[in-house]
Amino acid sequence: MTPDDRDRTVRDLVLVGHGMVGQRFLEAWTEQPAAAAWRVTVLAEEPRPAYDRVHLSALFSGSTADDLGLCPAGFPAEHGIDLRLGDPATAIDRERQLVRTRSGSEVRYDVLVLATGSVPFVPPVPGTDAAGCHVYRTIEDVDAIRADTVAARTGIVVGGGLLGLEAAGALRAGGLDTHVVEFAPRLMAVQVDDGGGAALRRKIEELGVTVHTGAGASGVLTGPDGTVRGLALSDGRELPADLVVFSAGVRARDQLARECGLPVGPRGGVVVDAHCRTEDPAILAIGECAQAVDGRVYGLVAPGYQMAETAARTLAERAGEGFTGADTSTKLKLLGVDVASFGDPHGTAEGALDVLYSDSRSGVYRKLVIGADGALLGGVLVGDTEGYGTLRPLAVGGKPLTVAPEQLVLPAGFASAGAVALPDDAVLCSCHNVTQGAVRAAVRDQGCDSVAAVKKCTRAGTGCGSCLKQLGTVVTEELEAAGVSTVKGLCEHFAHTRAELYEIVRVTGVAGFSELLARHGSGGEGCEICKPTVASILASLGNGHILDGEQGALQDSNDHFLANLQRNGSYSVVPRVPGGEITPEGLIAIGEIARDHGLYTKITGGQRIDMFGATVDQLPVIWNKLVDAGFESGHAYGKSLRTVKSCVGETWCRYGVQDSTALAIELELRYRGLRSPHKLKAAVSGCARECAEAQSKDFGIIATSAGWNLYVGGNGGMTPRHADLLAADLDRETLIRTIDRYLMFYIRTADRLERTSVWLERLDGGLDHLRAVVVDDSLGIAAELDDLMERHIGGYRDEWAETLADPERLRRFSSFVNAPGTPDPAVTFVPERGQIRPARPGEAGRTLDSPVLVAGTRLEVLTP
């Protein structure tokens, strides 16, 4: 059938490109009543439907291509869409209104929508076509990069913007010595200012990535075999490398438009009006291939989504408000560093003033740009983006602040950003241009009683997700204003909070999940939230072995096998080493076990020895040897006490004033196995020099000449927090009693997965209230807290020793129920640096079958 033979009673819509913006256009178009009279054909270049290109780096950390998919499996068929993968458009015949494809097909259109996106910019320098040179744009690009990282040691990313730093994170995750080369004088030059760029650079270099700014690529250096061996820079330097990734920006993919005579902008991009129409009334353009009416080509997904929705309304003859520009605010995490910019981050408006806070020690930089009239115009946040959800809408709307900007940038007052009132016309969700007023109306007028319902109704929160926290706050406020009691329960199965469930179990003596659900829940079978939470509560109160009966069925992937699940499906084995003190015999035993089972070994920051690469079948065998050698579970897999780190104290150190090692060992043995809402880390320093880093722990102790200072609520993790001094110069007995009560009060009142740092900041009355409870017994519960701790200490049993003694518990430790002892073929390894590591996707790894190490350097027995 030729294009002219088709049924002319149905109009033809052709979409060229099926990326993120193309898929959003299809979703917006199928919501229009007019869509029923149209036949839709999609011409896609890639071999798979639309996927989340923004999160490509997730493929380096275990995510799959399916995880990134944006097009539901049944979506094309449900809406009668002819999705043609791997058959891109090659030419447009505007006179005959048809599109030719690579396969030779001709597809007629009544309306054509161009969503061809962009292409990576590769500098026009010699050698960019050498083996080992890549761009970072598609899943296929990622597959190619991963394949080359297997043999590579050093990688260079050309480009220090958003995409470049994403690519650098991917190379670093692949184990490469990573360099970033950026022509501008700072990283992320478009989004952040000099101060923010400096803070970002410091944080990234602390992670081991080398940054070169103010220099570009002048050529790729190659070896005799034509492969990459380095990169020549514009300042004359040469950097050795095995891999080069070009991620120096993108260019609008407007070739189809150029070749058919459509006007394009001076810097690329198909020229469109406010309703995304090109010069040809039958052709629209959206996303990165289009130049908007403000003369810009937007390289972010949020403006692309807005253009897609505008085009859908235009096609449905419901033009309404057009697309005249977009909010380019950005909030993301690059190599683990939080970065955000919003509004006018560079203060280009006349009379604009900056309010700055910079702490290079902690890597936090905050800047707010204030207009001459006191309105918030923009800002830059590096290292701490907590206030972004509130500040961005104010800046985009040019709204005046209701508090002094100095209060918002200082550490003590930054949390008050949440108290700043947003007007209803403030855009809450920039991805879908949803105002706070629209969210409130959805709750007030359309019966939306949850964030999920509001997301479905307004699409707010369904884009990048940076507005979700603020969205939840607004929904809750509106429901409470209407007199609706908001459910603050654990999940759909329990209207109670975790703290309330803890009290119910403690007081009533409920011994199992089913009983608790039947008596205090709302029915059903439970979920991935309530099951492990209740299991933790039961374990905290000493209700039997964690693998027994119903308890065992409640566990998550780690507690289920009493080991930490690793990225390739193997497990780690971590015996307890109290205080980091270990005998030579203990070291020899661990070394022999690791050698005999071919395990990867690493000394951790918590003063323990981790052994990686064990399969489920091997775990009991390994632990049997460890238990015989005097070791017990280190609980690396549980939400419980991990370690009590220590320095050597006065025993060995000439500066030490107390025996920190002895105290650390005593505390670790006292609190071992203590199940809690989140993991617990502790440390004891023998003097004020703080070698054990006690002030970054959930509880930390520092020796003084008069006793011990106790610090609580610290966190050295994703959101570092300096611990607070709870009590000073305590004697040993008082110190231990105070820690006992502090831990039990935390376990009793904290929310699910809430670290002590977050709990302490949320606690009504904060540190003063905590001190009143655990030191002064202001609530009259000190005796209860003491008793709970004594019950834990008296009831402690090593989980692995008890598991090994019970044949029924051991039945679960098999990769295959019908073939115990058979290695899991999905768990594969490759040799590296004399040990093993997980095989990367696409890498030819091998399973371990009774592996041994010869001379401690080479894996000898491997199963193909």
CSV table of N, CA, C and O in Angstrom, one decimal, residues 438-539:
chain,number,residue,atom,x,y,z
A,438,ALA,N,-2.6,24.7,42.1
A,438,ALA,CA,-3.2,23.6,41.4
A,438,ALA,C,-3.1,22.4,42.3
A,438,ALA,O,-4.1,21.5,42.3
A,439,VAL,N,-2.1,22.2,43.1
A,439,VAL,CA,-2.0,21.1,44.0
A,439,VAL,C,-3.0,21.2,45.1
A,439,VAL,O,-3.7,20.2,45.4
A,440,ARG,N,-3.1,22.4,45.6
A,440,ARG,CA,-4.1,22.6,46.7
A,440,ARG,C,-5.5,22.4,46.2
A,440,ARG,O,-6.4,21.8,46.9
A,441,ALA,N,-5.8,22.8,44.9
A,441,ALA,CA,-7.1,22.6,44.3
A,441,ALA,C,-7.4,21.1,44.1
A,441,ALA,O,-8.5,20.7,44.3
A,442,ALA,N,-6.4,20.4,43.8
A,442,ALA,CA,-6.6,18.9,43.6
A,442,ALA,C,-7.0,18.3,44.9
A,442,ALA,O,-7.8,17.4,44.9
A,443,VAL,N,-6.4,18.7,46.0
A,443,VAL,CA,-6.8,18.2,47.3
A,443,VAL,C,-8.2,18.7,47.7
A,443,VAL,O,-9.1,17.9,48.1
A,444,ARG,N,-8.4,20.0,47.5
A,444,ARG,CA,-9.6,20.6,48.1
A,444,ARG,C,-10.8,20.4,47.2
A,444,ARG,O,-11.9,20.1,47.7
A,445,ASP,N,-10.6,20.4,45.9
A,445,ASP,CA,-11.8,20.3,45.0
A,445,ASP,C,-12.0,19.0,44.3
A,445,ASP,O,-13.1,18.7,43.8
A,446,GLN,N,-10.9,18.2,44.2
A,446,GLN,CA,-11.0,17.0,43.4
A,446,GLN,C,-10.9,15.7,44.2
A,446,GLN,O,-10.8,14.6,43.7
A,447,GLY,N,-10.8,15.9,45.5
A,447,GLY,CA,-10.8,14.7,46.4
A,447,GLY,C,-9.5,14.0,46.5
A,447,GLY,O,-9.5,12.8,47.0
A,448,CYS,N,-8.4,14.5,46.1
A,448,CYS,CA,-7.2,13.8,46.2
A,448,CYS,C,-6.7,13.8,47.6
A,448,CYS,O,-6.5,14.9,48.2
A,449,ASP,N,-6.5,12.7,48.2
A,449,ASP,CA,-6.2,12.6,49.6
A,449,ASP,C,-4.8,12.0,49.9
A,449,ASP,O,-4.6,11.6,51.0
A,450,SER,N,-4.0,12.0,48.9
A,450,SER,CA,-2.6,11.5,49.1
A,450,SER,C,-1.7,12.1,48.0
A,450,SER,O,-2.2,12.6,47.0
A,451,VAL,N,-0.4,12.0,48.3
A,451,VAL,CA,0.5,12.4,47.2
A,451,VAL,C,0.3,11.6,46.0
A,451,VAL,O,0.4,12.2,44.9
A,452,ALA,N,0.1,10.3,46.1
A,452,ALA,CA,-0.1,9.5,44.9
A,452,ALA,C,-1.3,10.0,44.1
A,452,ALA,O,-1.2,10.0,42.8
A,453,ALA,N,-2.4,10.3,44.8
A,453,ALA,CA,-3.6,10.8,44.0
A,453,ALA,C,-3.3,12.1,43.4
A,453,ALA,O,-3.7,12.4,42.2
A,454,VAL,N,-2.6,13.0,44.0
A,454,VAL,CA,-2.2,14.3,43.4
A,454,VAL,C,-1.3,14.1,42.2
A,454,VAL,O,-1.5,14.8,41.2
A,455,LYS,N,-0.4,13.2,42.3
A,455,LYS,CA,0.5,13.0,41.2
A,455,LYS,C,-0.3,12.5,40.0
A,455,LYS,O,0.0,12.9,38.9
A,456,LYS,N,-1.2,11.6,40.2
A,456,LYS,CA,-2.0,11.1,39.1
A,456,LYS,C,-2.9,12.2,38.5
A,456,LYS,O,-3.1,12.3,37.3
A,457,CYS,N,-3.4,13.1,39.4
A,457,CYS,CA,-4.3,14.1,38.9
A,457,CYS,C,-3.6,15.3,38.2
A,457,CYS,O,-4.1,15.8,37.2
A,458,THR,N,-2.5,15.7,38.7
A,458,THR,CA,-1.8,16.9,38.2
A,458,THR,C,-0.5,16.6,37.5
A,458,THR,O,0.1,17.5,36.9
A,459,ARG,N,0.1,15.4,37.7
A,459,ARG,CA,1.4,15.0,37.1
A,459,ARG,C,2.5,15.7,37.9
A,459,ARG,O,3.7,15.4,37.6
A,460,ALA,N,2.2,16.5,38.9
A,460,ALA,CA,3.3,17.0,39.8
A,460,ALA,C,4.0,15.9,40.4
A,460,ALA,O,3.4,14.9,40.9
A,461,GLY,N,5.4,16.0,40.5
A,461,GLY,CA,6.2,15.0,41.1
A,461,GLY,C,6.5,13.8,40.2
A,461,GLY,O,7.2,12.9,40.7
A,462,THR,N,6.0,13.7,39.0
A,462,THR,CA,6.3,12.6,38.1
A,462,THR,C,7.4,12.8,37.2
A,462,THR,O,7.7,11.9,36.3
A,463,GLY,N,8.1,14.0,37.3
A,463,GLY,CA,9.2,14.2,36.4
A,463,GLY,C,10.5,13.9,37.1
A,463,GLY,O,10.8,12.7,37.4
A,464,CYS,N,11.3,14.9,37.4
A,464,CYS,CA,12.6,14.7,38.0
A,464,CYS,C,12.5,14.3,39.5
A,464,CYS,O,13.4,13.7,40.1
A,465,GLY,N,11.4,14.6,40.1
A,465,GLY,CA,11.1,14.2,41.5
A,465,GLY,C,11.7,15.1,42.6
A,465,GLY,O,11.5,14.9,43.8
A,466,SER,N,12.3,16.3,42.2
A,466,SER,CA,12.9,17.1,43.2
A,466,SER,C,11.8,17.9,44.0
A,466,SER,O,12.2,18.5,45.0
A,467,CYS,N,10.6,17.9,43.5
A,467,CYS,CA,9.5,18.6,44.2
A,467,CYS,C,8.8,17.7,45.2
A,467,CYS,O,7.8,18.2,45.9
A,468,LEU,N,9.1,16.5,45.3
A,468,LEU,CA,8.2,15.5,46.1
A,468,LEU,C,8.1,15.9,47.5
A,468,LEU,O,7.0,15.8,48.1
A,469,LYS,N,9.2,16.3,48.1
A,469,LYS,CA,9.2,16.7,49.6
A,469,LYS,C,8.2,17.8,49.8
A,469,LYS,O,7.4,17.8,50.7
A,470,GLN,N,8.3,18.9,49.0
A,470,GLN,CA,7.5,20.0,49.1
A,470,GLN,C,6.0,19.6,48.8
A,470,GLN,O,5.1,20.1,49.4
A,471,LEU,N,5.9,18.8,47.8
A,471,LEU,CA,4.5,18.3,47.4
A,471,LEU,C,3.8,17.6,48.6
A,471,LEU,O,2.7,17.9,48.9
A,472,GLY,N,4.6,16.7,49.3
A,472,GLY,CA,4.0,16.1,50.4
A,472,GLY,C,3.6,17.0,51.5
A,472,GLY,O,2.5,16.9,52.2
A,473,THR,N,4.4,18.1,51.7
A,473,THR,CA,4.1,19.1,52.7
A,473,THR,C,2.8,19.8,52.4
A,473,THR,O,1.9,20.0,53.3
A,474,VAL,N,2.7,20.2,51.1
A,474,VAL,CA,1.5,21.0,50.7
A,474,VAL,C,0.2,20.1,50.8
A,474,VAL,O,-0.8,20.6,51.3
A,475,VAL,N,0.3,18.8,50.4
A,475,VAL,CA,-0.9,17.9,50.5
A,475,VAL,C,-1.3,17.8,51.9
A,475,VAL,O,-2.5,17.9,52.3
A,476,THR,N,-0.3,17.6,52.8
A,476,THR,CA,-0.7,17.4,54.2
A,476,THR,C,-1.3,18.6,54.8
A,476,THR,O,-2.3,18.6,55.6
A,477,GLU,N,-0.7,19.8,54.5
A,477,GLU,CA,-1.3,21.1,55.0
A,477,GLU,C,-2.7,21.3,54.6
A,477,GLU,O,-3.6,21.7,55.3
A,478,GLU,N,-3.0,21.0,53.3
A,478,GLU,CA,-4.3,21.2,52.8
A,478,GLU,C,-5.3,20.2,53.4
A,478,GLU,O,-6.5,20.6,53.7
A,479,LEU,N,-4.9,19.0,53.6
A,479,LEU,CA,-5.8,18.0,54.2
A,479,LEU,C,-6.1,18.4,55.7
A,479,LEU,O,-7.3,18.4,56.1
A,480,GLU,N,-5.1,18.8,56.4
A,480,GLU,CA,-5.3,19.2,57.8
A,480,GLU,C,-6.1,20.5,57.9
A,480,GLU,O,-6.9,20.7,58.8
A,481,ALA,N,-6.0,21.4,56.9
A,481,ALA,CA,-6.8,22.7,56.9
A,481,ALA,C,-8.2,22.3,56.7
A,481,ALA,O,-9.1,23.1,57.2
A,482,ALA,N,-8.5,21.2,56.0
A,482,ALA,CA,-9.9,20.8,55.7
A,482,ALA,C,-10.4,20.0,56.8
A,482,ALA,O,-11.6,19.5,56.7
A,483,GLY,N,-9.6,19.8,57.9
A,483,GLY,CA,-10.1,19.0,59.0
A,483,GLY,C,-10.0,17.5,58.8
A,483,GLY,O,-10.5,16.7,59.6
A,484,VAL,N,-9.2,17.1,57.7
A,484,VAL,CA,-9.1,15.7,57.5
A,484,VAL,C,-7.9,15.2,58.3
A,484,VAL,O,-6.8,15.8,58.2
A,485,SER,N,-8.1,14.1,59.0
A,485,SER,CA,-7.0,13.5,59.8
A,485,SER,C,-6.1,12.8,58.8
A,485,SER,O,-6.4,11.9,58.1
A,486,THR,N,-4.8,13.3,58.8
A,486,THR,CA,-3.8,12.7,57.8
A,486,THR,C,-3.2,11.4,58.5
A,486,THR,O,-2.9,11.4,59.7
A,487,VAL,N,-3.1,10.4,57.7
A,487,VAL,CA,-2.6,9.2,58.2
A,487,VAL,C,-1.1,9.3,58.2
A,487,VAL,O,-0.4,9.5,57.2
A,488,LYS,N,-0.5,9.0,59.4
A,488,LYS,CA,0.9,9.1,59.5
A,488,LYS,C,1.5,7.7,59.9
A,488,LYS,O,2.5,7.6,60.6
A,489,GLY,N,0.7,6.7,59.5
A,489,GLY,CA,1.1,5.4,59.9
A,489,GLY,C,2.3,4.9,59.1
A,489,GLY,O,2.8,5.5,58.2
A,490,LEU,N,2.7,3.7,59.5
A,490,LEU,CA,3.9,3.1,58.9
A,490,LEU,C,3.7,2.8,57.4
A,490,LEU,O,4.5,3.1,56.5
A,491,CYS,N,2.5,2.2,57.1
A,491,CYS,CA,2.2,1.9,55.7
A,491,CYS,C,0.7,1.6,55.6
A,491,CYS,O,0.0,1.9,56.6
A,492,GLU,N,0.2,1.1,54.5
A,492,GLU,CA,-1.2,0.9,54.3
A,492,GLU,C,-1.7,-0.2,55.3
A,492,GLU,O,-2.9,-0.2,55.5
A,493,HIS,N,-0.9,-1.0,55.8
A,493,HIS,CA,-1.3,-2.1,56.7
A,493,HIS,C,-1.4,-1.7,58.2
A,493,HIS,O,-2.0,-2.4,59.0
A,494,PHE,N,-0.7,-0.6,58.5
A,494,PHE,CA,-0.7,-0.1,59.9
A,494,PHE,C,-0.8,1.4,60.0
A,494,PHE,O,-0.1,2.1,59.3
A,495,ALA,N,-1.9,1.8,60.7
A,495,ALA,CA,-2.1,3.2,60.9
A,495,ALA,C,-1.2,3.8,62.0
A,495,ALA,O,-1.1,5.0,62.2
A,496,HIS,N,-0.5,2.9,62.6
A,496,HIS,CA,0.4,3.3,63.7
A,496,HIS,C,1.8,3.6,63.2
A,496,HIS,O,2.2,3.1,62.1
A,497,THR,N,2.6,4.5,63.8
A,497,THR,CA,3.9,4.8,63.5
A,497,THR,C,4.8,3.6,64.0
A,497,THR,O,4.4,2.8,64.8
A,498,ARG,N,6.1,3.6,63.6
A,498,ARG,CA,7.0,2.6,64.1
A,498,ARG,C,7.1,2.7,65.6
A,498,ARG,O,7.1,1.6,66.3
A,499,ALA,N,7.2,3.9,66.1
A,499,ALA,CA,7.3,4.1,67.6
A,499,ALA,C,6.1,3.5,68.3
A,499,ALA,O,6.2,2.9,69.4
A,500,GLU,N,4.9,3.8,67.7
A,500,GLU,CA,3.7,3.3,68.4
A,500,GLU,C,3.6,1.7,68.3
A,500,GLU,O,3.2,1.1,69.3
A,501,LEU,N,4.0,1.2,67.2
A,501,LEU,CA,4.1,-0.3,67.1
A,501,LEU,C,5.1,-0.9,68.1
A,501,LEU,O,4.8,-2.0,68.7
A,502,TYR,N,6.2,-0.2,68.3
A,502,TYR,CA,7.2,-0.7,69.3
A,502,TYR,C,6.5,-0.8,70.7
A,502,TYR,O,6.7,-1.8,71.4
A,503,GLU,N,5.8,0.3,71.0
A,503,GLU,CA,5.1,0.3,72.3
A,503,GLU,C,4.0,-0.8,72.4
A,503,GLU,O,3.9,-1.4,73.5
A,504,ILE,N,3.3,-1.0,71.4
A,504,ILE,CA,2.3,-2.0,71.4
A,504,ILE,C,2.9,-3.4,71.6
A,504,ILE,O,2.4,-4.2,72.4
A,505,VAL,N,4.0,-3.7,70.9
A,505,VAL,CA,4.6,-5.0,71.1
A,505,VAL,C,5.2,-5.1,72.5
A,505,VAL,O,5.1,-6.2,73.1
A,506,ARG,N,5.8,-4.0,72.9
A,506,ARG,CA,6.5,-4.1,74.3
A,506,ARG,C,5.5,-4.3,75.4
A,506,ARG,O,5.7,-5.1,76.3
A,507,VAL,N,4.3,-3.6,75.3
A,507,VAL,CA,3.4,-3.7,76.4
A,507,VAL,C,2.5,-4.9,76.3
A,507,VAL,O,2.2,-5.5,77.3
A,508,THR,N,2.1,-5.3,75.1
A,508,THR,CA,1.1,-6.4,74.9
A,508,THR,C,1.8,-7.8,74.9
A,508,THR,O,1.1,-8.8,75.0
A,509,GLY,N,3.1,-7.8,74.5
A,509,GLY,CA,3.8,-9.0,74.4
A,509,GLY,C,3.5,-9.8,73.1
A,509,GLY,O,3.7,-11.0,73.0
A,510,VAL,N,3.0,-9.1,72.1
A,510,VAL,CA,2.7,-9.7,70.8
A,510,VAL,C,4.0,-10.4,70.3
A,510,VAL,O,5.1,-9.7,70.4
A,511,ALA,N,3.9,-11.6,69.9
A,511,ALA,CA,5.1,-12.4,69.6
A,511,ALA,C,5.4,-12.6,68.1
A,511,ALA,O,6.4,-13.1,67.7
A,512,GLY,N,4.5,-12.1,67.2
A,512,GLY,CA,4.7,-12.4,65.8
A,512,GLY,C,4.0,-11.4,65.0
A,512,GLY,O,3.1,-10.6,65.4
A,513,PHE,N,4.4,-11.3,63.7
A,513,PHE,CA,3.8,-10.3,62.8
A,513,PHE,C,2.3,-10.6,62.5
A,513,PHE,O,1.5,-9.6,62.5
A,514,SER,N,1.9,-11.8,62.3
A,514,SER,CA,0.5,-12.1,62.0
A,514,SER,C,-0.4,-11.7,63.1
A,514,SER,O,-1.5,-11.1,62.9
A,515,GLU,N,0.0,-12.0,64.3
A,515,GLU,CA,-0.8,-11.6,65.5
A,515,GLU,C,-0.9,-10.0,65.6
A,515,GLU,O,-2.0,-9.5,65.8
A,516,LEU,N,0.2,-9.3,65.3
A,516,LEU,CA,0.2,-7.9,65.4
A,516,LEU,C,-0.7,-7.3,64.3
A,516,LEU,O,-1.5,-6.4,64.5
A,517,LEU,N,-0.6,-7.9,63.1
A,517,LEU,CA,-1.4,-7.4,62.0
A,517,LEU,C,-2.9,-7.7,62.2
A,517,LEU,O,-3.7,-6.8,61.9
A,518,ALA,N,-3.2,-8.8,62.8
A,518,ALA,CA,-4.6,-9.2,63.0
A,518,ALA,C,-5.2,-8.3,64.1
A,518,ALA,O,-6.4,-7.9,64.0
A,519,ARG,N,-4.4,-8.0,65.1
A,519,ARG,CA,-5.0,-7.2,66.3
A,519,ARG,C,-4.9,-5.7,66.1
A,519,ARG,O,-5.7,-5.0,66.6
A,520,HIS,N,-3.9,-5.2,65.3
A,520,HIS,CA,-3.6,-3.8,65.3
A,520,HIS,C,-3.4,-3.3,63.9
A,520,HIS,O,-3.2,-2.1,63.7
A,521,GLY,N,-3.6,-4.1,62.9
A,521,GLY,CA,-3.4,-3.7,61.5
A,521,GLY,C,-4.8,-3.6,60.7
A,521,GLY,O,-5.8,-3.7,61.3
A,522,SER,N,-4.6,-3.4,59.4
A,522,SER,CA,-5.8,-3.3,58.6
A,522,SER,C,-6.0,-4.4,57.6
A,522,SER,O,-6.7,-4.3,56.6
A,523,GLY,N,-5.5,-5.6,58.0
A,523,GLY,CA,-5.6,-6.8,57.1
A,523,GLY,C,-4.6,-6.8,56.0
A,523,GLY,O,-3.6,-6.1,56.0
A,524,GLY,N,-4.8,-7.8,55.2
A,524,GLY,CA,-3.8,-8.0,54.1
A,524,GLY,C,-2.7,-8.9,54.6
A,524,GLY,O,-2.8,-9.6,55.6
A,525,GLU,N,-1.6,-8.9,53.8
A,525,GLU,CA,-0.5,-9.8,54.2
A,525,GLU,C,0.8,-9.0,54.5
A,525,GLU,O,1.9,-9.6,54.8
A,526,GLY,N,0.7,-7.7,54.6
A,526,GLY,CA,1.9,-6.9,54.9
A,526,GLY,C,2.7,-6.6,53.6
A,526,GLY,O,2.3,-7.0,52.5
A,527,CYS,N,3.7,-5.8,53.8
A,527,CYS,CA,4.5,-5.3,52.6
A,527,CYS,C,5.9,-5.2,52.9
A,527,CYS,O,6.4,-5.5,54.0
A,528,GLU,N,6.7,-4.7,51.9
A,528,GLU,CA,8.2,-4.6,52.1
A,528,GLU,C,8.6,-3.6,53.1
A,528,GLU,O,9.7,-3.5,53.5
A,529,ILE,N,7.6,-2.7,53.6
A,529,ILE,CA,7.9,-1.7,54.6
A,529,ILE,C,7.6,-2.3,56.0
A,529,ILE,O,8.5,-2.2,56.8
A,530,CYS,N,6.4,-2.8,56.2
A,530,CYS,CA,6.0,-3.2,57.5
A,530,CYS,C,6.7,-4.5,58.0
A,530,CYS,O,7.0,-4.7,59.2
A,531,LYS,N,6.9,-5.4,57.1
A,531,LYS,CA,7.5,-6.7,57.5
A,531,LYS,C,8.8,-6.6,58.1
A,531,LYS,O,9.0,-7.0,59.2
A,532,PRO,N,9.8,-6.0,57.4
A,532,PRO,CA,11.1,-5.9,58.1
A,532,PRO,C,11.1,-4.9,59.3
A,532,PRO,O,11.9,-5.1,60.2
A,533,THR,N,10.2,-4.0,59.3
A,533,THR,CA,10.2,-3.1,60.4
A,533,THR,C,9.7,-3.8,61.7
A,533,THR,O,10.3,-3.7,62.7
A,534,VAL,N,8.6,-4.6,61.5
A,534,VAL,CA,8.1,-5.4,62.6
A,534,VAL,C,9.2,-6.4,63.1
A,534,VAL,O,9.3,-6.7,64.3
A,535,ALA,N,9.8,-7.0,62.1
A,535,ALA,CA,10.9,-8.0,62.4
A,535,ALA,C,12.0,-7.3,63.3
A,535,ALA,O,12.5,-7.9,64.2
A,536,SER,N,12.3,-6.1,62.9
A,536,SER,CA,13.3,-5.4,63.7
A,536,SER,C,12.8,-5.1,65.1
A,536,SER,O,13.6,-5.2,66.1
A,537,ILE,N,11.6,-4.7,65.3
A,537,ILE,CA,11.0,-4.4,66.6
A,537,ILE,C,11.0,-5.7,67.4
A,537,ILE,O,11.4,-5.7,68.6
A,538,LEU,N,10.6,-6.8,66.8
A,538,LEU,CA,10.5,-8.1,67.6
A,538,LEU,C,12.0,-8.5,68.0
A,538,LEU,O,12.2,-8.9,69.1
A,539,ALA,N,12.9,-8.2,67.1
A,539,ALA,CA,14.3,-8.6,67.5
A,539,ALA,C,14.8,-7.6,68.6
A,539,ALA,O,15.6,-8.1,69.4
